[in-house]
Tab-separated table of C-alpha atoms and ligand atoms in Angstrom:
chain	number	residue	atom	x	y	z
A	1	MET	CA	-24.985	205.710	12.132
A	2	TRP	CA	-21.699	207.619	13.235
A	3	PRO	CA	-20.750	207.285	17.135
A	4	ASP	CA	-21.372	210.905	18.381
A	5	ARG	CA	-24.121	213.211	17.085
A	6	ARG	CA	-23.284	216.456	18.676
A	7	ILE	CA	-21.901	218.100	16.137
A	8	LEU	CA	-23.753	216.653	12.990
A	9	ASP	CA	-27.165	218.022	15.427
A	10	LEU	CA	-25.012	221.670	16.383
A	11	LEU	CA	-24.320	222.668	12.876
A	12	GLY	CA	-26.939	220.311	11.041
A	13	LEU	CA	-24.624	218.253	8.854
A	14	GLU	CA	-25.117	215.057	7.169
A	15	LEU	CA	-21.385	214.523	7.615
A	16	PRO	CA	-19.090	215.383	10.553
A	17	ILE	CA	-16.453	216.819	8.063
A	18	LEU	CA	-15.382	220.041	8.069
A	19	GLN	CA	-13.583	221.394	5.163
A	20	ALA	CA	-10.628	223.435	6.648
A	21	PRO	CA	-10.908	227.307	5.672
A	22	MET	CA	-7.809	228.009	4.435
A	23	ALA	CA	-6.878	231.483	3.551
A	24	GLY	CA	-5.706	231.739	-0.416
A	25	PRO	CA	-6.907	228.067	-1.479
A	26	VAL	CA	-10.333	228.147	-0.691
A	27	GLU	CA	-13.162	229.918	-2.276
A	28	SER	CA	-16.939	229.767	-3.374
A	29	GLU	CA	-16.096	226.698	-5.443
A	30	MET	CA	-14.655	224.373	-2.855
A	31	VAL	CA	-17.265	225.518	-0.187
A	32	ILE	CA	-20.246	225.015	-2.259
A	33	ALA	CA	-18.776	220.928	-2.908
A	34	VAL	CA	-18.745	220.222	0.688
A	35	SER	CA	-21.241	221.947	1.856
A	36	GLU	CA	-23.739	220.096	-0.899
A	37	ALA	CA	-22.254	216.582	-0.445
A	38	GLY	CA	-23.135	217.105	3.569
A	39	GLY	CA	-20.392	217.894	5.225
A	40	MET	CA	-19.133	222.207	6.006
A	41	GLY	CA	-17.708	224.160	3.354
A	42	GLY	CA	-16.034	227.108	4.752
A	43	LEU	CA	-14.874	230.491	3.502
A	44	PRO	CA	-11.533	231.792	4.565
A	45	CYS	CA	-11.907	235.485	4.955
A	46	ALA	CA	-8.306	236.607	6.245
A	47	LEU	CA	-6.824	237.538	3.021
A	48	MET	CA	-10.281	238.711	1.489
A	49	THR	CA	-11.220	242.724	1.257
A	50	PRO	CA	-14.529	242.798	2.658
A	51	GLU	CA	-15.739	243.287	-1.033
A	52	LYS	CA	-14.448	239.756	-2.415
A	53	ALA	CA	-15.885	238.240	0.854
A	54	ARG	CA	-19.577	239.953	-0.236
A	55	THR	CA	-19.129	238.484	-3.945
A	56	GLU	CA	-18.084	234.765	-3.080
A	57	LEU	CA	-20.697	234.593	-0.163
A	58	GLY	CA	-23.373	236.156	-2.365
A	59	ILE	CA	-22.132	232.937	-4.971
A	60	ILE	CA	-22.099	230.380	-2.108
A	61	ARG	CA	-26.132	231.743	-0.986
A	62	GLN	CA	-26.928	231.458	-4.716
A	63	ARG	CA	-25.593	228.234	-4.985
A	64	THR	CA	-26.627	226.036	-1.997
A	65	SER	CA	-28.778	226.423	0.939
A	66	ARG	CA	-26.675	223.963	2.868
A	67	PRO	CA	-25.249	224.990	6.192
A	68	ILE	CA	-21.269	226.854	5.589
A	69	ASN	CA	-18.747	228.239	7.333
A	70	VAL	CA	-17.343	231.487	7.547
A	71	ASN	CA	-13.840	232.232	9.213
A	72	PHE	CA	-11.539	235.067	10.131
A	73	PHE	CA	-8.433	235.730	11.794
A	74	CYS	CA	-8.910	238.259	15.202
A	75	HIS	CA	-5.187	239.044	15.866
A	76	ARG	CA	-4.577	242.281	17.018
A	77	GLN	CA	-3.171	245.085	14.247
A	78	PRO	CA	0.383	245.126	15.943
A	79	GLU	CA	2.073	248.616	16.508
A	80	ASP	CA	4.558	249.701	13.597
A	81	ASP	CA	8.123	249.107	14.507
A	82	PRO	CA	10.559	250.658	11.623
A	83	ALA	CA	13.991	249.170	13.571
A	84	ARG	CA	12.565	245.672	13.578
A	85	GLU	CA	11.615	246.094	9.628
A	86	ALA	CA	14.997	247.709	8.980
A	87	ALA	CA	16.494	244.592	10.863
A	88	TRP	CA	14.450	241.705	8.647
A	89	LYS	CA	14.658	244.073	5.211
A	90	LYS	CA	18.716	243.742	5.642
A	91	ARG	CA	18.262	240.013	6.281
A	92	LEU	CA	16.410	239.678	3.129
A	93	GLU	CA	18.472	242.005	0.891
A	94	PRO	CA	20.920	239.165	-0.348
A	95	PHE	CA	17.855	237.603	-1.870
A	96	TYR	CA	16.810	240.962	-3.211
A	97	VAL	CA	20.026	241.534	-4.736
A	98	GLU	CA	19.992	237.768	-6.393
A	99	LEU	CA	16.402	238.370	-7.972
A	100	GLY	CA	17.356	242.129	-9.432
A	101	LEU	CA	15.706	243.525	-7.113
A	102	ASP	CA	16.319	246.680	-5.294
A	103	PRO	CA	16.040	246.288	-1.633
A	104	SER	CA	15.632	249.993	-1.296
A	105	ALA	CA	12.278	250.417	-2.881
A	106	PRO	CA	9.209	250.956	-0.136
A	107	THR	CA	8.117	247.478	1.604
A	108	PRO	CA	4.219	246.305	0.531
A	109	ARG	CA	1.761	245.977	3.530
A	110	SER	CA	0.564	242.386	4.214
A	111	ALA	CA	-3.101	241.994	3.295
A	112	ARG	CA	-4.266	239.600	6.284
A	113	ALA	CA	-7.038	241.780	8.147
A	114	PRO	CA	-9.054	240.721	11.286
A	115	PHE	CA	-12.339	240.253	12.251
A	116	ASP	CA	-13.812	243.956	12.652
A	117	GLU	CA	-17.056	246.034	11.947
A	118	GLU	CA	-17.018	245.770	8.504
A	119	PHE	CA	-16.552	241.961	8.066
A	120	CYS	CA	-19.083	241.588	11.788
A	121	GLY	CA	-21.441	243.743	9.437
A	122	ILE	CA	-20.971	240.770	6.591
A	123	VAL	CA	-22.247	238.149	8.830
A	124	GLU	CA	-25.002	240.608	9.932
A	125	GLU	CA	-25.826	240.739	5.708
A	126	PHE	CA	-25.152	237.163	5.204
A	127	ARG	CA	-25.938	234.696	8.389
A	128	PRO	CA	-23.900	231.834	8.287
A	129	GLU	CA	-24.913	229.187	10.078
A	130	VAL	CA	-21.320	229.018	11.434
A	131	VAL	CA	-18.822	231.664	12.237
A	132	SER	CA	-15.287	230.619	13.258
A	133	PHE	CA	-12.116	232.117	14.555
A	134	HIS	CA	-8.557	231.414	14.158
A	135	PHE	CA	-6.109	233.150	17.101
A	136	GLY	CA	-9.061	233.447	19.866
A	137	LEU	CA	-11.803	235.537	19.852
A	138	PRO	CA	-12.804	239.098	19.094
A	139	ASP	CA	-14.002	241.554	21.574
A	140	ALA	CA	-17.565	240.625	23.044
A	141	ALA	CA	-19.278	243.591	21.315
A	142	LEU	CA	-18.475	241.984	18.277
A	143	LEU	CA	-19.439	238.483	19.230
A	144	ASP	CA	-22.213	238.853	20.722
A	145	ARG	CA	-23.315	240.517	17.040
A	146	VAL	CA	-22.099	237.501	15.615
A	147	LYS	CA	-24.238	235.244	17.819
A	148	ALA	CA	-27.423	237.608	17.739
A	149	ALA	CA	-27.030	236.916	13.542
A	150	GLY	CA	-28.004	233.250	14.540
A	151	ALA	CA	-24.516	231.752	13.990
A	152	LYS	CA	-23.344	229.297	15.839
A	153	VAL	CA	-19.664	229.990	17.139
A	154	LEU	CA	-16.659	227.455	16.696
A	155	ALA	CA	-12.661	228.280	16.919
A	156	SER	CA	-9.583	226.627	17.469
A	157	ALA	CA	-7.690	226.098	20.088
A	158	THR	CA	-4.112	224.588	20.127
A	159	THR	CA	-4.026	223.419	24.281
A	160	ALA	CA	-6.735	222.198	26.627
A	161	ASP	CA	-6.424	225.594	28.699
A	162	GLU	CA	-7.058	227.599	25.413
A	163	ALA	CA	-10.333	225.537	24.833
A	164	ALA	CA	-11.515	226.346	28.059
A	165	TRP	CA	-10.926	229.977	27.988
A	166	LEU	CA	-12.907	229.465	24.853
A	167	GLU	CA	-15.353	227.892	26.384
A	168	GLN	CA	-15.747	230.486	29.317
A	169	HIS	CA	-15.883	232.907	26.545
A	170	GLY	CA	-18.753	231.653	24.111
A	171	CYS	CA	-17.842	229.283	22.357
A	172	ASP	CA	-20.517	227.077	20.928
A	173	ALA	CA	-17.459	224.176	19.992
A	174	ILE	CA	-14.288	223.939	20.104
A	175	ILE	CA	-11.945	222.575	17.350
A	176	ALA	CA	-8.534	221.451	18.851
A	177	GLN	CA	-6.124	221.980	16.570
A	178	GLY	CA	-2.936	219.532	16.871
A	179	ALA	CA	0.619	220.267	16.010
A	180	GLU	CA	0.531	218.146	12.882
A	181	ALA	CA	-1.828	220.958	11.336
A	182	GLY	CA	-0.738	222.763	8.066
A	183	GLY	CA	-0.898	226.663	8.103
A	184	HIS	CA	-0.907	229.000	10.864
A	185	ARG	CA	-0.770	227.556	14.359
A	186	GLY	CA	-4.368	229.044	16.116
A	187	ILE	CA	-2.557	229.640	19.306
A	188	PHE	CA	-3.492	232.663	21.652
A	189	LEU	CA	-2.884	232.253	25.013
A	190	THR	CA	1.529	232.168	24.645
A	191	ASP	CA	3.813	232.201	22.079
A	192	ASP	CA	5.539	229.395	22.855
A	193	VAL	CA	4.946	227.536	20.192
A	194	ALA	CA	7.938	224.092	21.116
A	195	ASN	CA	5.484	222.610	23.643
A	196	GLN	CA	2.085	222.451	20.994
A	197	PRO	CA	0.639	219.240	21.729
A	198	GLY	CA	0.044	216.910	18.727
A	199	THR	CA	-3.467	215.578	17.896
A	200	PHE	CA	-3.307	212.595	19.261
A	201	ALA	CA	-2.592	213.422	22.523
A	202	LEU	CA	-4.389	217.335	22.158
A	203	VAL	CA	-7.767	215.660	21.567
A	204	PRO	CA	-8.438	213.530	24.651
A	205	GLN	CA	-7.550	216.229	26.745
A	206	VAL	CA	-9.267	218.687	25.421
A	207	VAL	CA	-12.309	216.354	25.227
A	208	ASP	CA	-11.496	216.114	29.373
A	209	ALA	CA	-10.951	219.956	29.783
A	210	VAL	CA	-14.635	221.037	28.158
A	211	ARG	CA	-18.392	220.440	28.045
A	212	LEU	CA	-18.996	221.308	24.693
A	213	PRO	CA	-18.238	219.092	21.199
A	214	VAL	CA	-14.762	219.094	20.223
A	215	ILE	CA	-13.469	218.714	16.457
A	216	ALA	CA	-10.314	216.987	15.586
A	217	ALA	CA	-7.558	218.585	13.186
A	218	GLY	CA	-4.225	218.029	12.490
A	219	GLY	CA	-3.261	215.383	10.342
A	220	ILE	CA	-6.151	213.719	9.833
A	221	ALA	CA	-6.791	213.167	5.891
A	222	ASP	CA	-8.073	209.818	5.069
A	223	ALA	CA	-10.870	207.431	7.055
A	224	ARG	CA	-7.851	205.777	9.324
A	225	GLY	CA	-7.392	209.409	11.266
A	226	ILE	CA	-11.450	209.863	11.169
A	227	VAL	CA	-11.803	206.466	13.106
A	228	ALA	CA	-9.666	207.729	15.429
A	229	ALA	CA	-10.216	211.164	15.730
A	230	PHE	CA	-13.545	209.842	16.982
A	231	ALA	CA	-12.210	207.309	19.225
A	232	LEU	CA	-10.240	209.583	21.111
A	233	GLY	CA	-13.523	211.731	21.656
A	234	ALA	CA	-14.126	214.151	18.650
A	235	SER	CA	-17.383	214.412	17.384
A	236	ALA	CA	-16.307	215.334	14.069
A	237	VAL	CA	-12.743	216.239	12.142
A	238	GLN	CA	-12.058	219.339	10.686
A	239	ILE	CA	-9.383	218.541	7.411
A	240	GLY	CA	-7.189	221.131	5.681
A	241	THR	CA	-4.066	219.628	3.529
A	242	ALA	CA	-5.879	216.730	2.172
A	243	TYR	CA	-8.684	219.254	0.121
A	244	LEU	CA	-5.614	220.826	-1.114
A	245	PHE	CA	-5.275	218.286	-3.832
A	246	CYS	CA	-9.126	219.389	-5.094
A	247	PRO	CA	-8.833	220.528	-8.296
A	248	GLU	CA	-11.291	223.402	-6.493
A	249	ALA	CA	-8.026	224.369	-4.349
A	250	LYS	CA	-6.478	227.649	-5.589
A	251	VAL	CA	-3.065	226.353	-5.217
A	252	ALA	CA	-0.224	227.759	-6.819
A	253	PRO	CA	1.681	225.414	-9.390
A	254	PRO	CA	5.152	224.996	-6.960
A	255	HIS	CA	2.957	224.761	-3.875
A	256	ARG	CA	0.955	222.220	-5.607
A	257	GLN	CA	4.131	220.276	-7.023
A	258	ALA	CA	5.503	220.594	-3.591
A	259	LEU	CA	2.310	219.064	-1.918
A	260	ARG	CA	2.742	216.518	-4.819
A	261	ALA	CA	5.837	215.146	-3.190
A	262	ALA	CA	5.743	215.802	0.406
A	263	LYS	CA	6.472	212.897	2.464
A	264	ASP	CA	5.963	213.413	6.806
A	265	ASP	CA	9.412	214.457	7.327
A	266	HIS	CA	8.916	217.616	4.945
A	267	THR	CA	7.008	220.004	6.834
A	268	ALA	CA	8.060	222.365	9.804
A	269	LEU	CA	6.863	225.233	11.523
A	270	THR	CA	7.817	228.617	10.628
A	271	ASN	CA	7.402	232.881	11.209
A	272	VAL	CA	8.738	234.108	8.476
A	273	PHE	CA	6.402	234.312	6.140
A	274	THR	CA	4.063	236.206	8.169
A	275	GLY	CA	5.616	236.471	11.748
A	276	ARG	CA	3.521	233.909	13.367
A	277	PRO	CA	4.179	230.188	13.778
A	278	ALA	CA	2.527	227.758	10.459
A	279	ARG	CA	3.182	224.458	9.432
A	280	GLY	CA	4.620	224.924	5.784
A	281	ILE	CA	6.486	222.473	3.152
A	282	VAL	CA	10.654	223.408	4.348
A	283	ASN	CA	11.724	225.733	1.515
A	284	ARG	CA	15.199	227.890	0.660
A	285	ILE	CA	13.911	230.879	2.658
A	286	MET	CA	12.563	228.839	5.912
A	287	ARG	CA	16.158	226.550	5.662
A	288	GLU	CA	18.143	229.927	5.002
A	289	VAL	CA	16.480	232.238	7.571
A	290	GLY	CA	14.582	230.575	9.284
A	291	PRO	CA	12.082	228.035	10.318
A	292	ILE	CA	11.790	230.589	13.204
A	293	SER	CA	13.634	233.662	13.228
A	294	ASP	CA	13.946	236.021	16.243
A	295	ILE	CA	14.110	238.977	13.816
A	296	ALA	CA	10.443	238.605	11.940
A	297	PRO	CA	8.541	241.606	12.511
A	298	ALA	CA	5.298	240.883	14.560
A	299	PHE	CA	2.120	239.114	12.348
A	300	PRO	CA	1.449	239.767	9.697
A	301	LEU	CA	4.417	242.586	9.185
A	302	ALA	CA	7.305	240.060	8.227
A	303	GLY	CA	4.791	238.845	4.932
A	304	GLY	CA	5.498	242.819	2.892
A	305	ALA	CA	9.344	242.074	2.289
A	306	LEU	CA	8.870	238.196	0.911
A	307	ALA	CA	6.018	239.386	-1.528
A	308	PRO	CA	8.281	241.106	-3.924
A	309	LEU	CA	10.713	237.828	-3.655
A	310	ARG	CA	7.720	235.743	-4.022
A	311	ALA	CA	6.600	238.082	-7.316
A	312	ALA	CA	10.232	237.901	-8.830
A	313	SER	CA	10.646	234.291	-8.199
A	314	GLU	CA	6.687	232.520	-8.720
A	315	PRO	CA	6.489	232.960	-12.277
A	316	LYS	CA	9.714	231.480	-13.115
A	317	GLY	CA	8.299	228.132	-11.191
A	318	SER	CA	9.940	228.548	-7.678
A	319	GLY	CA	8.550	227.837	-4.657
A	320	ASP	CA	12.279	229.140	-2.820
A	321	PHE	CA	10.233	232.252	-1.619
A	322	MET	CA	6.402	231.597	-1.252
A	323	SER	CA	4.404	229.724	1.966
A	324	LEU	CA	3.909	226.005	1.093
A	325	TRP	CA	1.726	226.095	3.543
A	326	SER	CA	0.576	221.972	4.677
A	327	GLY	CA	0.167	219.694	7.365
A	328	GLN	CA	2.527	216.731	8.305
A	329	ALA	CA	-0.207	214.202	6.669
A	330	ALA	CA	-0.254	215.459	3.180
A	331	ARG	CA	1.254	212.124	1.669
A	332	LEU	CA	-2.579	210.215	2.347
A	333	GLY	CA	-4.018	213.385	-0.062
A	334	ARG	CA	-5.643	211.742	-3.038
A	335	GLU	CA	-6.473	214.098	-6.330
A	336	MET	CA	-10.662	214.350	-6.342
A	337	PRO	CA	-13.146	217.063	-6.533
A	338	ALA	CA	-14.162	218.340	-3.107
A	339	GLY	CA	-17.497	216.707	-2.696
A	340	GLU	CA	-16.387	213.312	-3.781
A	341	LEU	CA	-13.406	213.549	-1.442
A	342	THR	CA	-15.940	214.319	1.658
A	343	ARG	CA	-17.963	211.488	0.741
A	344	ALA	CA	-15.459	209.009	0.124
A	345	LEU	CA	-14.263	209.953	3.373
A	346	ALA	CA	-17.593	209.358	5.304
A	347	ALA	CA	-18.243	206.490	3.263
A	348	GLU	CA	-14.994	204.603	4.541
A	349	ALA	CA	-14.456	205.812	7.675
A	350	LEU	CA	-18.119	204.572	7.979
A	351	ALA	CA	-16.739	201.023	6.744
A	352	LEU	CA	-13.942	201.134	9.154
A	353	PHE	CA	-15.885	201.612	12.212
A	354	PRO	CA	-17.471	198.115	12.626
A	355	LYS	CA	-14.310	196.418	11.390
A	356	LEU	CA	-12.618	197.874	14.493
A	357	ALA	CA	-15.209	196.714	16.405
A	358	GLY	CA	-14.780	193.670	15.237
B	1	FMN	C1	-3.386	226.351	3.163
B	1	FMN	C2	-3.548	226.389	4.533
B	1	FMN	C3	-4.145	227.550	5.034
B	1	FMN	C4	-5.121	227.608	6.166
B	1	FMN	N1	-5.526	228.819	6.564
B	1	FMN	C5	-6.304	229.053	7.748
B	1	FMN	C6	-7.381	229.931	7.697
B	1	FMN	O1	-7.490	230.998	6.790
B	1	FMN	N2	-8.537	230.120	9.034
B	1	FMN	C7	-7.889	228.931	9.996
B	1	FMN	O2	-9.043	228.854	10.807
B	1	FMN	N3	-7.236	227.930	9.615
B	1	FMN	C8	-6.135	227.656	8.111
B	1	FMN	N4	-5.720	226.572	8.095
B	1	FMN	C9	-6.052	225.597	9.306
B	1	FMN	C10	-6.684	224.614	8.830
B	1	FMN	O3	-8.295	225.497	9.923
B	1	FMN	C11	-6.735	223.334	10.142
B	1	FMN	O4	-6.796	223.842	10.940
B	1	FMN	C12	-5.419	222.741	9.276
B	1	FMN	O5	-5.457	222.508	8.236
B	1	FMN	C13	-5.602	221.120	10.170
B	1	FMN	O6	-4.518	220.324	9.719
B	1	FMN	P1	-4.020	219.681	8.219
B	1	FMN	O7	-3.496	220.640	7.088
B	1	FMN	O8	-3.333	218.307	8.806
B	1	FMN	O9	-5.793	218.594	7.923
B	1	FMN	C14	-4.723	226.877	7.114
B	1	FMN	C15	-4.160	225.436	7.105
B	1	FMN	C16	-3.368	225.453	5.154
B	1	FMN	C17	-3.120	223.703	5.138
């Protein structure tokens, strides 16, 4: 019934809908719900300790035998740059003073961890059917171990060149992440974020550039987006922002409120929260310090100095100093459980294909 079965067959899915692994909001509950519905649940590990990842995977494997995706960032940890970090702290000092915080207190370190030996051991232990990477791929030795553990490997490409690179380096399918997407850009061959193509332009050019099946991501939140992605040559979609409206999503109240009010022009790309460009709903810190800052420390270090600001303001209901990650299509989101959403999106897309064919 689906016009292209390549991803369904490759990943052993009933429905060509991948729930985007979203570090922070997604834990085992959502992964189980989406995989049980016939889509692919994705567990993000970028903000988890190895112990937490193990616990979540243990719960998932107990509650579903369907295929799952486990996701990692694979950035290189940057060198410390005390001068840059001091300049960043200085830039944030007025906010510290306003919130009654001591700017000279030591800055916490950001927790985002890249894929490494220890996480690779967890992949070998739990043998997820799919492992996906953001920001390129890990070293060949680690990638070989992931494949030897039986996982199909996916990774995000933000340009056709990145897609070709991923194909040459051993990926089994490409996630074409258009500029509309919420969260971090997966960009890894350049850092020229101003040139990033949108989903409509990117997907067919990636389809032409590689032989692998392509999963479209970015701004897809309803049946129209799914059908359009297939028309552009995609074999499946990866959906993030629309799943943030599900009760299973661990979204802080100010973030949920901002998502409910979001319109198509409420988001921007910013590096102020982590040092890498990511799309979120524009808030005070993005407006006053960014959205792109030349002095933000390298990923993920920029986040450290923001943590005390968030900790002091979020309990009062303020979203001024926290990342409000969202793609451009939040307005299309619907508040329903993740399993129901997966089935509804698939049924609505299947109903739309024949209508468009006349
Ligand atoms: C809150 C949030 C967190 C995200 N975290 C991750 C992550 O940990 N790993 C990853 O590969 N992609 C992450 N992404 C990007 C998604 O994989 C995907 O590219 C994006 O959500 C698709 O666009 P959409 O949000 O418009 O559906 C995140 C996106 C959001 C909105």
